[in-house]
Coordinates of C-alpha atoms in Angstrom, one line a residue:
Chain A
M284 CA 71.5 115.0 124.4
S285 CA 68.8 112.4 122.2
A286 CA 66.1 115.5 122.8
S287 CA 68.1 118.7 120.9
V288 CA 66.9 119.9 118.3
L289 CA 70.7 119.2 117.0
F290 CA 71.3 115.9 117.6
D291 CA 70.4 113.2 117.1
A292 CA 71.8 110.2 119.8
P293 CA 75.6 109.7 119.1
G294 CA 77.1 106.6 117.6
P295 CA 80.3 104.7 119.2
R296 CA 82.4 106.4 116.8
T297 CA 80.7 110.0 117.5
V298 CA 81.5 109.1 121.2
A299 CA 84.7 108.6 121.0
R300 CA 85.1 111.9 118.4
H301 CA 83.6 113.3 121.0
R302 CA 85.5 111.9 123.6
I303 CA 89.0 113.5 122.0
Y304 CA 87.4 116.6 121.4
T305 CA 86.3 117.0 125.3
V306 CA 90.3 116.7 125.8
I307 CA 91.5 119.0 123.6
S308 CA 88.8 121.8 125.2
I309 CA 89.7 120.8 128.4
A310 CA 94.1 121.8 127.6
V311 CA 93.2 124.2 126.2
L312 CA 90.7 125.8 129.3
V313 CA 93.1 124.8 131.5
A314 CA 95.7 126.5 129.7
M315 CA 93.7 129.5 129.8
V316 CA 93.1 129.7 132.8
G317 CA 96.5 128.8 134.2
F318 CA 97.5 131.9 131.6
A319 CA 95.9 133.9 133.7
V320 CA 97.7 133.1 136.8
W321 CA 100.3 132.5 136.3
T322 CA 100.1 136.6 134.8
L323 CA 99.1 137.5 137.9
Y324 CA 101.7 135.8 140.1
D325 CA 103.9 137.6 137.1
A326 CA 102.3 140.7 138.5
G327 CA 102.8 140.4 141.9
Q328 CA 99.2 140.1 142.6
L329 CA 98.9 137.2 144.0
E330 CA 100.9 138.3 147.2
Y331 CA 99.5 137.9 150.6
A332 CA 100.1 142.3 151.5
L333 CA 97.3 143.3 148.2
W334 CA 94.8 140.4 149.4
E335 CA 95.2 141.4 153.5
P336 CA 92.8 144.1 153.1
F337 CA 90.4 141.5 152.6
V338 CA 90.3 139.4 155.5
T339 CA 90.9 142.2 158.2
P340 CA 88.7 142.8 160.3
E341 CA 88.3 146.2 160.1
Y342 CA 88.1 146.2 156.8
V343 CA 85.4 143.3 156.1
E344 CA 83.6 145.8 157.8
Y345 CA 83.7 149.1 156.3
I346 CA 83.1 146.6 152.6
L347 CA 80.1 145.4 154.2
V348 CA 79.1 147.8 156.4
D349 CA 79.7 150.9 154.2
G350 CA 79.9 148.6 150.4
L351 CA 77.5 145.8 151.0
L352 CA 75.2 147.6 153.0
E353 CA 74.5 151.1 151.4
T354 CA 73.9 148.5 148.2
L355 CA 71.6 146.9 149.6
K356 CA 69.6 149.8 150.6
M357 CA 70.1 151.8 148.0
A358 CA 68.7 148.5 146.0
F359 CA 66.0 148.3 148.1
F360 CA 64.9 151.7 148.2
S361 CA 64.7 151.1 144.2
I362 CA 62.9 148.1 143.6
I363 CA 60.1 149.0 146.6
F364 CA 59.1 152.6 144.8
A365 CA 59.0 151.1 141.9
V366 CA 56.8 148.5 142.6
V367 CA 54.7 151.4 143.5
F368 CA 56.2 153.7 140.7
G369 CA 55.2 150.6 138.3
L370 CA 51.9 149.5 139.6
V371 CA 50.7 152.6 139.1
F372 CA 51.3 153.3 135.6
G373 CA 51.1 149.5 134.5
V374 CA 47.5 149.7 135.4
A375 CA 46.9 153.9 134.1
K376 CA 48.3 151.5 131.1
L377 CA 45.8 149.7 130.6
S378 CA 43.6 152.4 131.6
D379 CA 39.8 153.4 129.4
R380 CA 40.5 157.2 129.4
D381 CA 42.7 158.6 126.7
W382 CA 44.4 161.4 129.3
V383 CA 45.5 158.6 131.1
R384 CA 46.0 155.8 129.2
W385 CA 48.9 158.5 127.0
P386 CA 50.5 160.2 129.7
A387 CA 51.4 156.8 130.9
W388 CA 52.3 155.3 128.4
L389 CA 54.8 158.7 127.1
V390 CA 56.4 158.1 131.0
V391 CA 56.6 154.7 130.5
E392 CA 58.5 154.4 127.3
F393 CA 60.6 158.5 127.9
F394 CA 62.0 155.8 131.3
R395 CA 63.0 153.5 129.5
A396 CA 64.6 154.6 126.5
V397 CA 67.2 157.5 128.2
P398 CA 70.2 155.4 129.6
V399 CA 70.5 155.0 133.8
L400 CA 73.4 156.8 134.4
L401 CA 72.1 159.6 132.5
L402 CA 69.1 159.9 135.0
M403 CA 71.3 159.7 137.8
V404 CA 73.0 162.7 136.3
F405 CA 70.7 164.2 136.1
T406 CA 68.9 163.4 139.0
F407 CA 72.4 164.7 140.6
F408 CA 73.1 168.1 139.1
L409 CA 68.9 168.7 139.5
L410 CA 68.5 167.7 143.4
A411 CA 71.3 167.8 144.6
I412 CA 74.4 169.3 143.5
G413 CA 74.6 173.4 145.5
N414 CA 72.9 173.0 148.7
G415 CA 69.9 170.4 146.5
P416 CA 68.0 168.4 149.2
L417 CA 69.2 165.0 148.4
T418 CA 72.1 163.0 149.7
S419 CA 73.3 160.8 145.4
F420 CA 72.2 158.2 148.2
W421 CA 69.0 158.7 146.3
C422 CA 69.4 160.4 143.2
V423 CA 71.0 156.7 143.0
V424 CA 67.4 155.9 144.6
I425 CA 65.9 157.9 141.9
A426 CA 66.9 157.2 139.2
L427 CA 66.5 153.0 139.4
T428 CA 62.9 153.6 140.8
L429 CA 62.4 155.7 137.0
Y430 CA 63.9 152.9 135.0
N431 CA 62.8 149.6 136.6
G432 CA 59.6 151.2 137.7
S433 CA 59.7 151.3 133.7
V434 CA 60.4 148.5 133.2
L435 CA 58.1 147.0 135.9
A436 CA 54.5 148.7 134.7
E437 CA 56.0 147.0 131.5
V438 CA 55.1 143.3 133.9
F439 CA 52.3 144.8 135.4
R440 CA 51.0 145.5 132.5
A441 CA 51.0 142.0 131.1
G442 CA 50.7 140.1 134.6
I443 CA 47.4 141.4 134.7
N444 CA 46.4 140.4 130.8
A445 CA 47.8 137.1 131.5
V446 CA 45.4 136.9 133.6
P447 CA 42.6 134.2 132.1
R448 CA 40.0 136.5 129.9
G449 CA 37.3 134.9 131.2
Q450 CA 38.1 135.7 135.4
A451 CA 37.7 139.6 134.4
E452 CA 34.6 139.0 132.9
A453 CA 32.7 136.8 135.2
A454 CA 33.7 139.6 137.6
Y455 CA 31.8 142.2 135.4
A456 CA 29.3 140.2 135.2
I457 CA 28.4 139.4 138.9
G458 CA 28.3 143.3 138.2
M459 CA 31.7 144.4 140.3
R460 CA 32.8 147.7 138.7
K461 CA 35.7 148.0 136.6
S462 CA 38.0 149.2 140.4
Q463 CA 36.6 146.2 142.3
V464 CA 37.4 143.8 138.8
M465 CA 41.0 145.1 139.4
T466 CA 41.7 145.2 142.3
T467 CA 39.6 141.4 143.9
V468 CA 39.9 139.7 141.0
L469 CA 43.0 140.2 137.9
L470 CA 46.2 142.1 140.4
P471 CA 45.9 139.0 143.5
Q472 CA 46.4 136.9 140.4
A473 CA 48.6 138.6 138.7
V474 CA 51.3 139.2 141.9
K475 CA 51.5 135.6 141.6
I476 CA 52.1 135.6 138.1
M477 CA 54.4 138.6 138.5
L478 CA 56.3 138.5 140.8
P479 CA 59.9 135.5 139.7
A480 CA 59.7 138.6 137.2
I481 CA 59.8 141.7 139.8
I482 CA 62.7 139.6 141.7
S483 CA 64.8 139.1 138.9
Q484 CA 64.4 142.5 138.2
M485 CA 65.7 143.1 141.4
V486 CA 69.0 142.2 140.4
V487 CA 69.3 144.7 137.2
A488 CA 68.9 146.9 140.2
L489 CA 71.8 146.2 142.2
K490 CA 73.8 145.4 139.1
D491 CA 72.6 149.5 138.7
T492 CA 73.4 150.9 142.5
S493 CA 77.2 150.8 140.5
L494 CA 76.8 153.4 138.3
G495 CA 76.2 155.7 142.0
Y496 CA 80.7 154.8 141.0
Y497 CA 80.0 158.7 138.8
I498 CA 78.2 160.3 141.1
L499 CA 79.5 159.7 144.4
A500 CA 77.7 158.1 145.7
P501 CA 77.7 155.4 148.6
G502 CA 78.7 151.6 147.4
L503 CA 80.0 148.6 147.2
T504 CA 82.3 150.5 143.7
A505 CA 81.9 153.6 145.7
V506 CA 84.4 151.6 148.9
A507 CA 86.6 149.9 146.4
K508 CA 88.9 153.0 145.5
P509 CA 90.0 154.6 148.5
I510 CA 91.0 150.3 148.2
Y511 CA 93.2 150.0 146.0
L512 CA 94.2 153.6 146.9
E513 CA 95.6 152.5 149.6
F514 CA 97.0 149.1 149.0
S515 CA 97.3 149.9 145.7
N516 CA 95.5 146.2 145.5
Q517 CA 93.7 147.3 142.2
V518 CA 93.3 143.9 140.6
P519 CA 92.8 141.2 144.1
T520 CA 89.6 144.4 144.7
A521 CA 88.0 143.9 141.9
I522 CA 88.3 141.0 141.9
V523 CA 87.3 140.6 145.6
I524 CA 84.2 143.0 144.4
T525 CA 83.0 141.7 141.7
G526 CA 82.4 138.6 144.1
I527 CA 80.1 140.2 145.6
Y528 CA 77.5 141.5 143.5
V529 CA 77.9 137.8 141.7
A530 CA 77.1 136.1 144.9
V531 CA 74.4 137.8 146.1
N532 CA 72.8 138.4 142.5
L533 CA 73.1 134.0 142.0
V534 CA 70.9 134.1 145.4
L535 CA 68.4 136.5 143.8
T536 CA 68.3 134.6 140.7
W537 CA 68.0 131.2 143.2
I538 CA 64.6 132.9 145.5
A539 CA 63.5 133.9 141.3
T540 CA 63.3 130.2 140.8
I541 CA 61.8 129.4 144.3
V542 CA 59.0 131.5 143.4
Q543 CA 58.7 130.5 140.4
K544 CA 58.0 127.0 141.5
R545 CA 55.8 126.8 144.5
L546 CA 53.5 129.7 142.4
V547 CA 53.7 130.0 138.5
G548 CA 54.4 126.0 137.8
E549 CA 55.6 124.9 135.3
K550 CA 54.2 127.4 133.2
K551 CA 56.8 129.6 130.7
V552 CA 58.1 132.8 132.6
L553 CA 55.6 135.8 132.2
D554 CA 57.5 137.4 128.9
V555 CA 59.0 140.5 130.1
P556 CA 60.8 142.8 128.3
M557 CA 63.9 141.8 129.0
V558 CA 66.0 145.1 128.9
G559 CA 63.8 147.3 128.1
A560 CA 63.0 147.8 124.0
P561 CA 60.5 150.5 124.6
T562 CA 58.6 149.0 121.5
G563 CA 58.9 146.1 119.6
P564 CA 57.5 142.5 121.0
N565 CA 58.6 141.4 124.3
A566 CA 61.2 138.5 124.2
G567 CA 63.7 136.9 126.2
N568 CA 64.5 136.5 129.8
A569 CA 63.7 138.1 132.0
T570 CA 67.3 138.6 134.1
A571 CA 68.9 141.2 132.1
L572 CA 69.9 144.6 132.0
Chain B
M12 CA 68.9 174.1 125.1
D13 CA 70.8 177.0 124.4
A14 CA 74.1 175.6 125.1
V15 CA 73.2 172.4 123.3
I16 CA 72.1 174.3 120.4
S17 CA 75.3 176.6 120.5
N18 CA 77.5 174.1 120.7
F19 CA 75.6 171.7 118.4
D20 CA 78.9 170.3 116.3
E21 CA 79.8 169.2 120.0
Y22 CA 76.9 167.5 120.9
L23 CA 76.9 165.8 117.5
K24 CA 80.4 164.7 118.2
A25 CA 79.3 162.7 121.4
F26 CA 77.2 161.0 119.9
G27 CA 78.8 160.2 117.3
L28 CA 81.0 158.1 119.2
T29 CA 78.4 156.6 121.3
I30 CA 77.4 155.0 118.0
G31 CA 80.8 155.1 117.2
L32 CA 80.9 152.2 120.2
F33 CA 77.3 150.5 120.2
V34 CA 78.6 149.9 116.6
V35 CA 81.8 148.7 117.8
S36 CA 81.1 146.4 120.5
G37 CA 77.2 146.2 118.5
I38 CA 79.0 143.5 115.5
A39 CA 82.5 141.6 118.0
S40 CA 79.9 141.1 121.0
L41 CA 77.6 139.8 117.6
V42 CA 80.6 137.8 117.0
F43 CA 81.6 136.9 120.4
G44 CA 78.6 135.5 121.6
T45 CA 78.0 133.6 118.3
I46 CA 80.7 131.3 119.8
L47 CA 79.5 131.6 123.3
A48 CA 76.1 130.0 122.1
V49 CA 78.1 127.4 119.5
L50 CA 79.6 126.1 122.2
R51 CA 77.1 125.9 124.8
V52 CA 74.5 124.1 122.6
G53 CA 77.5 122.6 121.1
P54 CA 78.2 118.7 121.9
V55 CA 81.2 118.8 123.8
S56 CA 79.9 119.4 127.6
I57 CA 83.2 120.8 129.0
L58 CA 82.8 123.9 126.5
N59 CA 79.1 123.7 127.2
K60 CA 80.0 123.9 131.0
A61 CA 82.7 127.1 130.7
A62 CA 80.2 128.8 128.2
A63 CA 77.2 128.2 130.9
L64 CA 79.6 129.5 133.8
Y65 CA 80.8 132.5 131.5
V66 CA 77.6 133.7 130.6
T67 CA 76.3 132.9 134.8
L68 CA 79.6 135.2 135.9
F69 CA 79.7 138.0 132.9
R70 CA 75.5 138.6 133.5
N71 CA 75.4 138.8 137.4
T72 CA 78.5 141.2 137.5
P73 CA 77.5 145.4 137.4
L74 CA 79.2 146.6 133.6
L75 CA 80.3 149.0 135.5
M76 CA 82.5 146.4 137.6
I77 CA 83.7 144.9 133.8
F78 CA 84.7 148.6 132.9
V79 CA 86.8 148.6 136.2
F80 CA 89.1 145.3 135.4
I81 CA 89.0 146.3 132.2
F82 CA 90.4 150.2 132.7
I83 CA 91.8 150.1 136.3
A84 CA 93.5 146.9 137.4
M85 CA 94.6 144.8 133.7
P86 CA 96.9 148.1 133.5
V87 CA 98.8 146.7 136.4
L88 CA 99.3 143.2 135.5
G89 CA 100.5 145.2 131.9
Y90 CA 97.8 145.4 129.9
N91 CA 97.2 148.7 128.6
F92 CA 96.2 148.3 125.1
K93 CA 98.7 151.4 123.8
V94 CA 99.3 149.6 120.5
V95 CA 96.0 150.4 119.4
E96 CA 97.2 154.2 119.2
N97 CA 99.4 153.5 116.4
V98 CA 96.5 151.8 114.0
E99 CA 94.6 154.4 111.7
I100 CA 91.5 153.5 110.6
A101 CA 90.1 155.3 107.8
G102 CA 92.1 158.3 109.4
Y103 CA 91.5 158.2 112.0
N104 CA 93.9 156.2 115.0
V105 CA 92.3 154.6 117.2
S106 CA 92.5 155.1 121.1
A107 CA 93.5 153.4 123.1
F108 CA 90.5 153.9 125.6
F109 CA 87.7 153.9 122.5
F110 CA 89.3 150.4 122.4
R111 CA 89.1 149.7 126.2
A112 CA 85.4 150.6 126.1
C113 CA 84.9 148.4 123.5
L114 CA 86.6 145.2 124.6
A115 CA 84.5 146.0 128.4
L116 CA 80.8 147.0 126.0
T117 CA 81.8 143.2 124.5
L118 CA 82.7 141.1 127.2
Y119 CA 79.3 141.9 129.1
T120 CA 77.4 142.0 125.9
A121 CA 78.5 138.6 124.6
A122 CA 77.0 136.7 127.7
F123 CA 73.4 138.2 126.6
V124 CA 73.9 138.2 122.5
C125 CA 74.9 133.7 123.9
E126 CA 71.7 133.9 125.6
A127 CA 69.7 135.3 123.1
M128 CA 71.0 132.3 120.3
R129 CA 71.0 129.5 122.7
S130 CA 66.7 130.1 122.7
G131 CA 66.9 130.9 119.3
V132 CA 68.0 127.7 118.0
N133 CA 65.3 126.5 121.0
A134 CA 62.8 127.8 119.3
V135 CA 63.1 125.7 116.2
P136 CA 60.6 122.8 116.4
L137 CA 62.1 119.4 116.9
G138 CA 59.9 118.2 114.9
Q139 CA 61.4 120.0 111.6
A140 CA 65.1 118.8 112.7
E141 CA 63.7 115.0 112.6
A142 CA 61.8 115.7 109.0
G143 CA 65.6 116.6 107.5
R144 CA 67.3 113.8 108.8
A145 CA 64.3 112.0 107.5
I146 CA 64.6 113.8 104.1
G147 CA 68.3 112.4 104.3
L148 CA 69.8 115.7 105.3
T149 CA 73.8 115.7 106.4
F150 CA 73.7 117.4 109.9
S151 CA 75.5 120.7 107.9
Q152 CA 72.6 120.0 104.6
S153 CA 69.9 120.4 108.0
M154 CA 71.9 122.3 110.5
T155 CA 72.0 125.2 107.0
L156 CA 69.0 124.7 105.2
V157 CA 66.7 123.7 108.0
I158 CA 67.6 124.9 111.7
L159 CA 69.6 128.2 111.3
P160 CA 68.2 130.1 108.6
Q161 CA 65.2 129.8 111.5
A162 CA 67.0 130.0 114.2
T163 CA 68.3 133.4 113.0
R164 CA 63.8 134.9 112.0
A165 CA 63.4 134.5 115.8
V166 CA 66.5 135.4 117.1
I167 CA 65.9 139.2 116.5
P168 CA 63.5 140.4 119.0
P169 CA 65.7 139.2 122.4
M170 CA 68.7 140.5 119.9
T171 CA 67.2 143.8 119.8
S172 CA 66.8 144.2 123.2
V173 CA 70.0 143.2 124.1
M174 CA 71.6 146.1 121.4
I175 CA 69.3 148.9 123.0
A176 CA 70.7 147.9 125.7
L177 CA 74.0 147.8 124.6
A178 CA 73.2 151.0 123.1
K179 CA 71.8 152.3 126.5
N180 CA 75.2 150.6 128.3
T181 CA 77.8 152.6 126.4
S182 CA 76.5 155.6 128.8
I183 CA 79.3 154.2 131.5
A184 CA 82.2 154.6 129.5
A185 CA 81.7 158.3 130.7
A186 CA 82.4 157.6 134.1
F187 CA 86.4 155.9 132.4
G188 CA 87.3 159.0 131.2
L189 CA 85.4 158.8 127.0
A190 CA 83.6 162.4 126.1
E191 CA 80.4 160.5 124.6
A192 CA 77.3 161.5 125.1
T193 CA 76.4 161.1 129.2
A194 CA 80.3 162.8 129.8
T195 CA 78.9 165.8 127.6
M196 CA 76.3 166.5 128.9
R197 CA 77.9 166.0 132.1
A198 CA 79.9 168.7 131.1
F199 CA 77.4 170.3 129.4
T200 CA 75.2 171.0 132.4
N201 CA 78.9 171.7 135.3
N202 CA 79.5 175.0 132.5
N203 CA 74.8 175.6 132.1
A204 CA 73.3 175.2 135.1
D205 CA 70.9 177.0 135.2
Q206 CA 69.9 175.1 131.6
R207 CA 70.2 171.3 132.9
I208 CA 66.7 170.7 132.5
G209 CA 67.1 172.0 128.9
I210 CA 70.2 170.0 128.5
F211 CA 69.0 166.7 129.7
L212 CA 66.2 167.0 127.5
A213 CA 68.4 167.0 124.5
F214 CA 70.6 163.9 125.4
A215 CA 67.2 161.7 126.5
I216 CA 65.7 163.1 123.1
G217 CA 69.1 162.0 121.1
Y218 CA 69.3 158.0 123.0
I219 CA 65.8 158.4 122.4
I220 CA 66.4 158.3 118.4
V221 CA 69.4 156.2 118.8
V222 CA 67.0 153.8 120.2
E223 CA 64.2 154.3 117.8
V224 CA 66.1 153.7 114.9
I225 CA 67.8 150.3 116.3
S226 CA 64.1 148.9 117.4
L227 CA 62.2 150.6 113.8
S228 CA 65.2 148.9 111.4
S229 CA 65.3 145.4 113.3
Y230 CA 61.0 146.0 112.9
L231 CA 61.9 146.3 109.1
V232 CA 64.5 143.4 108.4
E233 CA 62.1 141.4 111.4
R234 CA 58.6 142.0 109.2
K235 CA 61.0 140.6 106.1
V236 CA 62.2 137.8 107.2
R237 CA 59.5 136.0 109.2
V238 CA 58.1 132.3 109.5
A239 CA 54.9 131.7 109.7
R240 CA 53.8 129.4 112.5

C-alpha cells in the first residue's frame, strides 16, 4: 500500500482499524452470499431435477455442440473478417488521397456509432427474411464484422502510428515506395503491437454473438431457451450459460495477457478506442464493450 | 423513409425511451460504479477483492445474459418488481419493464465505470499525493483538494466511451419487450419491408445523433476542466 497515491504505509493503529473493517465487511459479504443461496433454496432452485440437464450427456452435448461451438464459430468468422475489414479501412484511413481517406473515415465512424443489434436486425431483414440468401448465423457474423472491423480499423491505425517514425523515414530514404514501406516495414511491426488488442476485441465479439438471440440465430443464448422451457429451470440455465461465457472470455483474456508479455513486453498496452467512441480521445483499456 | 416520416411521433417516442433508459441507467451506474471504485482502491483488502470479482464477472458476461437473469430468471425467485408500477414520477408511471432494463444496464455498466474511475485515480502522479502530505494536509484534505479534482478530470475521456457504449447498449432492451428505438425499427421494417434501407438509415442517424451529443458535451466539459500536465 505504500506506493499508492491514496495511502501512506499504515501504522499500528491504522492496521488495527483496518482489521475491524475487514471483519465487518466479511460478515456483510457472507450475509449477502448466504441470502442469495437461501433465496435460491427457498424458491426450490437448488433441487437436483432442475440441474439434471446439465449433467445429462445428451444435453451437455447439445449445449456444447449447438451452443458453444456455434457461438465460437460465429465469433471466429466475425473476428477473421473483421481483421480483414479493419486492415483495409485502417490503412485506407491513413491514405494520402482524400477520395480514399474520407469514405473510409465515414464507413468506420458510421459502424462504430450504430448499435450492433440495430445492424443485426437490419441485415436480418435485408438478407435473411423471405427467401433471403443468408441464414441468421451469417447475419450475426456480418453485423459483428462491420462493428468490430471498424473498431479494429482504429486499432490498426493506432498500431501503425505507434511504429517509431524513423522506421518509415529510413525506408523512404533507401528508396522504398509507400506501399513497400507499409507492407514490409510498418505492418509487420504494427501487428506485433496490435495482437493483444485484437485478442481483447475477440472477447467483445464473443459477448456480442449472444445478441443473435433477437434474430433467432444459433448459439449459447439460443440453446438456453428450449432448455428452460422444457424443465422450467430458468435460474440454473442462466447460471450455467453465463458461466460458460465467463470461462471462455477469461481464457481469451489470459491468452491476450501472455501475448502482451511475449510480444510487447512491459510497454503500455496499445490504447484502443475502448468501446467505439466515434470521436474523442482513445483511452481506457482494450477489453470492453 | 416514408414510413418514418408519416409515423414521426412514434420515432420520437422510441428515441425518448432510449434516452430515458440511457439517462436513468447512466446516473445509476455512475453512482454504483463509483462506489465499486472506492471499494477497489480502498484499504480493506477483502472489499478490494470482492469488487474486483464483481468487475471481472460482469465485464465478461454478455449484457444479454444479465437481461436474461433479470427478465426471465428473477421472476422465478419472486422478484418481478411489480412494486415500481405504483411509483409515479412527473405524471408518468414507472413500468416494471423500464425498471428492470435500467437495473440490467446499471449492473453491467457499473463494472466499466469502476474501471474507468480506477484508471483516473491511478493517473494522478504519486508526487502530488506526497506533496500534499509533505505540506501537512490530512487524508481527507489531500483527497478533496489534490487527488479527486485531478482524477475526475482524467476520467472524462474513458467515461465518455463507457457512456457511449451504454447508449448503444440500451438497444438490447428491445429483445425484452421495450419499444425503444431498435424494437421500433424492427416493427417499422416488419410493416414496410420495401422501405427497410430508409428505415434503417433513419434509426441509425438517430443513434448517431445521441452518440455525437454525448461525445460533444464531454468534449466541452473536458476542455473546460482540463489540467495542464
